[in-house]
């Protein structure tokens, strides 16, 4: 902690000269250094510092690596979305603060789109909160409604932030895994199901909420109406809230339909439904999301929001509103981006599945979302000499990045401690990638067995 | 209404099992407590929700909420246009969670030079969604139940609920005004901390002090001596300093903004918070930052990665570009950091004159784009209501926007509940406004004055 004196003649800034009474200062400094170090972090973040993405995105940032790991598109967002941002920021007043709980034109557009989808009236001012990504909606919801003494049911595998957010709120996560129901040769995300009796067992008087993610990351499962009814029945019976993460709501493939649990009887009043501009419009870097629900729940999310960041960026919200108006008007038209994107992704999904099958792997073909998981244990890559206590899939990913120049995400990142062993033979690929990226992946997978390990 | 079903009640209800009524008893236990978490207790009120609505409904001239009504500089808009027009559409995707690399690099360079420290852009700087979110991360990362946090009054209103939501106890100490002797107009410099009183607020439970210099709403720019006083106490009691410096470039009359982190013993215990919104007159962009030693920033990063994780990429890209520009122009007349305070000082002086001529007594701010005015001479327009819950200045401000179309914010908004009536004859005006807006405000004030003086 040696403080040297510096001068700033080069910048012409006068700054505090430390030459005088250096001695008394150094005495003060050493005194504070030996005092009990009280700048410890608050208890709420204890143990929540590690984060898989921080580690893995660093590794995969190398441009020579074909990155099918982190879930971000390398395809272009639609041009009208980009143009909308240019137009919005050219308006002077749109560079200043807007309404805290959501820019008026955006909440209006969201209410129109979702009124149509849900078949019920949604008040833009009281039933909607705009947040910094769906991530921000998850945080606001959990901080608003979950606390010490509560239990929150999380379905495994789960988007990794659910667990630390629940723990930060002081609550206890209760895990229940999706289980693979072996039904023939081709694996589909529909083969992964919850056991209804097992699920019912997880509910008790302390259960404050269940977190639902449909379409599901990482498996790509699209929960059917019947499956949602099982969950809904339990929520009603136990007076439990439902936090429904539906960021991939538009990305469902042929033969499947996305059902909103909030539209089931008795569920609107106990459900917060979360959506994402990043996933809807392929603009993950815009970090805009929303929570929709009844006023008596949303008002508490608004309280968190007003004490956390108060308002989201204005020009991005305006641009998003304009994009929504364009697509709202063509919701009966197959060219609507909500449908055209999923058509585009379906062919990428099919291509990805084919590539993996040709490499001798058995991918789980997703019914929705833009991820695909695959069991890599059949490749028999021997990593026993890797001297780390990490699960197999972590070691596999690191090896694959290094030796095959291909990245993916280990599935055990999405599991609670008890189930890591169950899922450690799976890795997750993201396929919302342009053709040249998938071409490069194809080359790697085709040559998999030809290259030395 | 039962606030919370304690274990005994829940136990009692569980014991009364019957096959038909079982689930209803569960529901009763849960429904008897509020659905929201306890951390929201006492933090639900927010003055802006009400006053922004009033201004939107009634005001013809809005000098209330703090944002410029003049455009951001051209070079900022150009930077965004350039970023949008580039072939690289990956600017619409996630960037590095703790800050877009070009932005943290230039911030580290810039603040490094200002502070005389070598800053590591990856560990000593973090980008946030506005300075507001940086403040939130600080309180959440460091304040636990049982911790005290010293807040200097008047304060930017979010500090108190943020401390409370983190489970901490806010401890308030007021700046106390001393009228200048020679009948001169009061300045924000005339409001000072009593050093003995400040020292008495520090104890073994004190986790942090929040410093806001230049200060919103008063406009005070803390002097070297005042900062040393605070620094000495921080070092003596091993307390953190959360230094909200969003108005760092808006200082007038040749005054200097001194960064407390540059004082001896302070770098290690200070988190500096800054704002692109205030720096570049673009409050709607919501790009802010926290600067400090890694051992403090690491916890702020943990909080950030578990709350919003990433900030918008393209706004960060544009802000990085404009900071580069300012870095090259630093100290030169073309620097926006030199031009903006020059412009705002003129506006300050204009509004001060305007208010003085009308009979409101302004306090000349040394910094920020806010000033306070004493409305005692206008009290006859808004009669006092004895035993009212609402502070006088709040009722006055509401009356003024509804009846005169001029929006301002009551000073009591910036005091804790117990002290709201201590200084209840001041309202805060924002002067980051176009000439036309300030002229229109003047017209309202002059007309009002005439109405008072004519029979």
PDB file of N, CA and C in Angstrom, chain A residues 236-289:
ATOM      1  N   UNK A 236     -51.836 -24.575  -7.453  1.00  0.00           N
ATOM      2  CA  UNK A 236     -53.108 -24.137  -6.882  1.00  0.00           C
ATOM      3  C   UNK A 236     -53.341 -24.814  -5.544  1.00  0.00           C
ATOM      4  N   UNK A 237     -53.092 -26.121  -5.504  1.00  0.00           N
ATOM      5  CA  UNK A 237     -53.321 -26.870  -4.268  1.00  0.00           C
ATOM      6  C   UNK A 237     -52.492 -26.321  -3.116  1.00  0.00           C
ATOM      7  N   UNK A 238     -51.245 -25.958  -3.406  1.00  0.00           N
ATOM      8  CA  UNK A 238     -50.340 -25.506  -2.352  1.00  0.00           C
ATOM      9  C   UNK A 238     -50.183 -23.992  -2.305  1.00  0.00           C
ATOM     10  N   UNK A 239     -51.014 -23.297  -3.062  1.00  0.00           N
ATOM     11  CA  UNK A 239     -50.966 -21.827  -3.087  1.00  0.00           C
ATOM     12  C   UNK A 239     -49.550 -21.334  -3.362  1.00  0.00           C
ATOM     13  N   UNK A 240     -48.973 -21.887  -4.424  1.00  0.00           N
ATOM     14  CA  UNK A 240     -47.588 -21.580  -4.785  1.00  0.00           C
ATOM     15  C   UNK A 240     -47.559 -20.670  -5.997  1.00  0.00           C
ATOM     16  N   UNK A 241     -46.535 -19.814  -6.049  1.00  0.00           N
ATOM     17  CA  UNK A 241     -46.348 -18.962  -7.210  1.00  0.00           C
ATOM     18  C   UNK A 241     -45.635 -19.733  -8.313  1.00  0.00           C
ATOM     19  N   UNK A 242     -45.805 -19.239  -9.536  1.00  0.00           N
ATOM     20  CA  UNK A 242     -45.075 -19.834 -10.654  1.00  0.00           C
ATOM     21  C   UNK A 242     -44.283 -18.750 -11.363  1.00  0.00           C
ATOM     22  N   UNK A 243     -42.968 -18.947 -11.454  1.00  0.00           N
ATOM     23  CA  UNK A 243     -42.117 -18.009 -12.194  1.00  0.00           C
ATOM     24  C   UNK A 243     -41.823 -18.695 -13.517  1.00  0.00           C
ATOM     25  N   UNK A 244     -42.435 -18.192 -14.588  1.00  0.00           N
ATOM     26  CA  UNK A 244     -42.357 -18.900 -15.860  1.00  0.00           C
ATOM     27  C   UNK A 244     -41.435 -18.184 -16.840  1.00  0.00           C
ATOM     28  N   UNK A 245     -40.251 -18.769 -17.029  1.00  0.00           N
ATOM     29  CA  UNK A 245     -39.238 -18.198 -17.909  1.00  0.00           C
ATOM     30  C   UNK A 245     -39.520 -18.697 -19.321  1.00  0.00           C
ATOM     31  N   UNK A 246     -40.068 -17.805 -20.141  1.00  0.00           N
ATOM     32  CA  UNK A 246     -40.502 -18.211 -21.493  1.00  0.00           C
ATOM     33  C   UNK A 246     -39.739 -17.458 -22.569  1.00  0.00           C
ATOM     34  N   UNK A 247     -38.464 -17.214 -22.336  1.00  0.00           N
ATOM     35  CA  UNK A 247     -37.692 -16.401 -23.284  1.00  0.00           C
ATOM     36  C   UNK A 247     -37.655 -16.989 -24.696  1.00  0.00           C
ATOM     37  N   UNK A 248     -37.754 -18.311 -24.794  1.00  0.00           N
ATOM     38  CA  UNK A 248     -37.710 -18.940 -26.129  1.00  0.00           C
ATOM     39  C   UNK A 248     -39.109 -19.198 -26.688  1.00  0.00           C
ATOM     40  N   UNK A 249     -40.092 -18.455 -26.185  1.00  0.00           N
ATOM     41  CA  UNK A 249     -41.503 -18.733 -26.508  1.00  0.00           C
ATOM     42  C   UNK A 249     -41.811 -18.806 -27.999  1.00  0.00           C
ATOM     43  N   UNK A 250     -41.097 -18.083 -28.818  1.00  0.00           N
ATOM     44  CA  UNK A 250     -41.409 -18.111 -30.253  1.00  0.00           C
ATOM     45  C   UNK A 250     -40.673 -19.223 -30.983  1.00  0.00           C
ATOM     46  N   UNK A 251     -39.685 -19.805 -30.323  1.00  0.00           N
ATOM     47  CA  UNK A 251     -38.844 -20.791 -31.006  1.00  0.00           C
ATOM     48  C   UNK A 251     -39.345 -22.201 -30.717  1.00  0.00           C
ATOM     49  N   UNK A 252     -40.445 -22.533 -31.370  1.00  0.00           N
ATOM     50  CA  UNK A 252     -40.968 -23.900 -31.254  1.00  0.00           C
ATOM     51  C   UNK A 252     -41.080 -24.472 -32.640  1.00  0.00           C
ATOM     52  N   UNK A 253     -40.761 -25.750 -32.761  1.00  0.00           N
ATOM     53  CA  UNK A 253     -40.651 -26.365 -34.072  1.00  0.00           C
ATOM     54  C   UNK A 253     -41.890 -27.170 -34.404  1.00  0.00           C
ATOM     55  N   UNK A 254     -41.968 -27.543 -35.673  1.00  0.00           N
ATOM     56  CA  UNK A 254     -43.195 -28.158 -36.200  1.00  0.00           C
ATOM     57  C   UNK A 254     -43.689 -29.296 -35.322  1.00  0.00           C
ATOM     58  N   UNK A 255     -44.982 -29.253 -35.127  1.00  0.00           N
ATOM     59  CA  UNK A 255     -45.602 -30.308 -34.332  1.00  0.00           C
ATOM     60  C   UNK A 255     -45.693 -29.948 -32.859  1.00  0.00           C
ATOM     61  N   UNK A 256     -45.203 -28.781 -32.510  1.00  0.00           N
ATOM     62  CA  UNK A 256     -45.223 -28.369 -31.113  1.00  0.00           C
ATOM     63  C   UNK A 256     -45.901 -27.027 -30.954  1.00  0.00           C
ATOM     64  N   UNK A 257     -46.432 -26.805 -29.743  1.00  0.00           N
ATOM     65  CA  UNK A 257     -47.045 -25.523 -29.479  1.00  0.00           C
ATOM     66  C   UNK A 257     -46.617 -25.028 -28.103  1.00  0.00           C
ATOM     67  N   UNK A 258     -46.270 -23.749 -28.054  1.00  0.00           N
ATOM     68  CA  UNK A 258     -45.905 -23.180 -26.772  1.00  0.00           C
ATOM     69  C   UNK A 258     -47.171 -22.792 -26.018  1.00  0.00           C
ATOM     70  N   UNK A 259     -47.355 -23.334 -24.836  1.00  0.00           N
ATOM     71  CA  UNK A 259     -48.513 -23.007 -24.012  1.00  0.00           C
ATOM     72  C   UNK A 259     -48.037 -22.182 -22.820  1.00  0.00           C
ATOM     73  N   UNK A 260     -48.755 -21.096 -22.548  1.00  0.00           N
ATOM     74  CA  UNK A 260     -48.382 -20.253 -21.417  1.00  0.00           C
ATOM     75  C   UNK A 260     -49.124 -20.753 -20.171  1.00  0.00           C
ATOM     76  N   UNK A 261     -48.377 -21.135 -19.165  1.00  0.00           N
ATOM     77  CA  UNK A 261     -49.020 -21.672 -17.962  1.00  0.00           C
ATOM     78  C   UNK A 261     -49.939 -20.647 -17.317  1.00  0.00           C
ATOM     79  N   UNK A 262     -49.652 -19.366 -17.554  1.00  0.00           N
ATOM     80  CA  UNK A 262     -50.498 -18.321 -16.967  1.00  0.00           C
ATOM     81  C   UNK A 262     -51.906 -18.325 -17.535  1.00  0.00           C
ATOM     82  N   UNK A 263     -52.086 -18.992 -18.692  1.00  0.00           N
ATOM     83  CA  UNK A 263     -53.414 -19.027 -19.303  1.00  0.00           C
ATOM     84  C   UNK A 263     -54.256 -20.200 -18.802  1.00  0.00           C
ATOM     85  N   UNK A 264     -53.657 -21.071 -17.998  1.00  0.00           N
ATOM     86  CA  UNK A 264     -54.441 -22.177 -17.439  1.00  0.00           C
ATOM     87  C   UNK A 264     -55.291 -21.635 -16.296  1.00  0.00           C
ATOM     88  N   UNK A 265     -56.456 -22.263 -16.066  1.00  0.00           N
ATOM     89  CA  UNK A 265     -57.352 -21.754 -15.018  1.00  0.00           C
ATOM     90  C   UNK A 265     -56.653 -21.680 -13.667  1.00  0.00           C
ATOM     91  N   UNK A 266     -56.890 -20.572 -12.992  1.00  0.00           N
ATOM     92  CA  UNK A 266     -56.333 -20.400 -11.649  1.00  0.00           C
ATOM     93  C   UNK A 266     -54.873 -19.998 -11.617  1.00  0.00           C
ATOM     94  N   UNK A 267     -54.263 -19.804 -12.789  1.00  0.00           N
ATOM     95  CA  UNK A 267     -52.820 -19.543 -12.811  1.00  0.00           C
ATOM     96  C   UNK A 267     -52.435 -18.087 -13.034  1.00  0.00           C
ATOM     97  N   UNK A 268     -53.263 -17.312 -13.714  1.00  0.00           N
ATOM     98  CA  UNK A 268     -52.892 -15.910 -13.981  1.00  0.00           C
ATOM     99  C   UNK A 268     -52.527 -15.191 -12.682  1.00  0.00           C
ATOM    100  N   UNK A 269     -53.327 -15.386 -11.655  1.00  0.00           N
ATOM    101  CA  UNK A 269     -53.120 -14.609 -10.428  1.00  0.00           C
ATOM    102  C   UNK A 269     -51.875 -15.017  -9.646  1.00  0.00           C
ATOM    103  N   UNK A 270     -51.244 -16.125 -10.020  1.00  0.00           N
ATOM    104  CA  UNK A 270     -50.072 -16.584  -9.264  1.00  0.00           C
ATOM    105  C   UNK A 270     -48.836 -16.753 -10.138  1.00  0.00           C
ATOM    106  N   UNK A 271     -48.879 -16.226 -11.387  1.00  0.00           N
ATOM    107  CA  UNK A 271     -47.762 -16.459 -12.297  1.00  0.00           C
ATOM    108  C   UNK A 271     -47.110 -15.161 -12.761  1.00  0.00           C
ATOM    109  N   UNK A 272     -45.787 -15.150 -12.778  1.00  0.00           N
ATOM    110  CA  UNK A 272     -45.034 -14.088 -13.446  1.00  0.00           C
ATOM    111  C   UNK A 272     -44.437 -14.727 -14.693  1.00  0.00           C
ATOM    112  N   UNK A 273     -44.771 -14.162 -15.865  1.00  0.00           N
ATOM    113  CA  UNK A 273     -44.243 -14.701 -17.124  1.00  0.00           C
ATOM    114  C   UNK A 273     -43.156 -13.770 -17.633  1.00  0.00           C
ATOM    115  N   UNK A 274     -42.008 -14.353 -17.954  1.00  0.00           N
ATOM    116  CA  UNK A 274     -40.845 -13.560 -18.320  1.00  0.00           C
ATOM    117  C   UNK A 274     -40.499 -13.745 -19.783  1.00  0.00           C
ATOM    118  N   UNK A 275     -40.228 -12.638 -20.462  1.00  0.00           N
ATOM    119  CA  UNK A 275     -39.863 -12.681 -21.878  1.00  0.00           C
ATOM    120  C   UNK A 275     -38.596 -11.890 -22.148  1.00  0.00           C
ATOM    121  N   UNK A 276     -38.076 -12.014 -23.347  1.00  0.00           N
ATOM    122  CA  UNK A 276     -36.774 -11.428 -23.678  1.00  0.00           C
ATOM    123  C   UNK A 276     -36.720 -10.879 -25.097  1.00  0.00           C
ATOM    124  N   UNK A 277     -36.294  -9.623 -25.210  1.00  0.00           N
ATOM    125  CA  UNK A 277     -36.076  -9.040 -26.541  1.00  0.00           C
ATOM    126  C   UNK A 277     -34.901  -9.732 -27.209  1.00  0.00           C
ATOM    127  N   UNK A 278     -33.879 -10.043 -26.417  1.00  0.00           N
ATOM    128  CA  UNK A 278     -32.676 -10.665 -26.952  1.00  0.00           C
ATOM    129  C   UNK A 278     -32.962 -11.937 -27.707  1.00  0.00           C
ATOM    130  N   UNK A 279     -33.848 -12.759 -27.132  1.00  0.00           N
ATOM    131  CA  UNK A 279     -34.176 -14.024 -27.773  1.00  0.00           C
ATOM    132  C   UNK A 279     -35.231 -13.848 -28.855  1.00  0.00           C
ATOM    133  N   UNK A 280     -36.150 -12.903 -28.669  1.00  0.00           N
ATOM    134  CA  UNK A 280     -37.224 -12.689 -29.641  1.00  0.00           C
ATOM    135  C   UNK A 280     -36.687 -12.105 -30.944  1.00  0.00           C
ATOM    136  N   UNK A 281     -35.769 -11.139 -30.798  1.00  0.00           N
ATOM    137  CA  UNK A 281     -35.284 -10.439 -31.995  1.00  0.00           C
ATOM    138  C   UNK A 281     -33.812 -10.669 -32.302  1.00  0.00           C
ATOM    139  N   UNK A 282     -33.216 -11.672 -31.676  1.00  0.00           N
ATOM    140  CA  UNK A 282     -31.797 -11.975 -31.928  1.00  0.00           C
ATOM    141  C   UNK A 282     -30.915 -10.780 -31.613  1.00  0.00           C
ATOM    142  N   UNK A 283     -31.208 -10.095 -30.495  1.00  0.00           N
ATOM    143  CA  UNK A 283     -30.404  -8.947 -30.060  1.00  0.00           C
ATOM    144  C   UNK A 283     -30.061  -9.119 -28.577  1.00  0.00           C
ATOM    145  N   UNK A 284     -29.315 -10.173 -28.266  1.00  0.00           N
ATOM    146  CA  UNK A 284     -29.009 -10.440 -26.853  1.00  0.00           C
ATOM    147  C   UNK A 284     -28.295  -9.261 -26.199  1.00  0.00           C
ATOM    148  N   UNK A 285     -27.586  -8.468 -27.016  1.00  0.00           N
ATOM    149  CA  UNK A 285     -26.838  -7.336 -26.469  1.00  0.00           C
ATOM    150  C   UNK A 285     -27.682  -6.123 -26.153  1.00  0.00           C
ATOM    151  N   UNK A 286     -28.981  -6.183 -26.405  1.00  0.00           N
ATOM    152  CA  UNK A 286     -29.850  -5.063 -26.048  1.00  0.00           C
ATOM    153  C   UNK A 286     -30.272  -5.150 -24.588  1.00  0.00           C
ATOM    154  N   UNK A 287     -30.227  -6.361 -24.041  1.00  0.00           N
ATOM    155  CA  UNK A 287     -30.554  -6.549 -22.621  1.00  0.00           C
ATOM    156  C   UNK A 287     -31.857  -5.850 -22.227  1.00  0.00           C
ATOM    157  N   UNK A 288     -32.919  -6.276 -22.894  1.00  0.00           N
ATOM    158  CA  UNK A 288     -34.250  -5.844 -22.477  1.00  0.00           C
ATOM    159  C   UNK A 288     -35.127  -7.072 -22.300  1.00  0.00           C
ATOM    160  N   UNK A 289     -35.820  -7.119 -21.195  1.00  0.00           N
ATOM    161  CA  UNK A 289     -36.750  -8.207 -20.945  1.00  0.00           C
ATOM    162  C   UNK A 289     -37.971  -7.643 -20.273  1.00  0.00           C
TER     163      UNK A 289
END
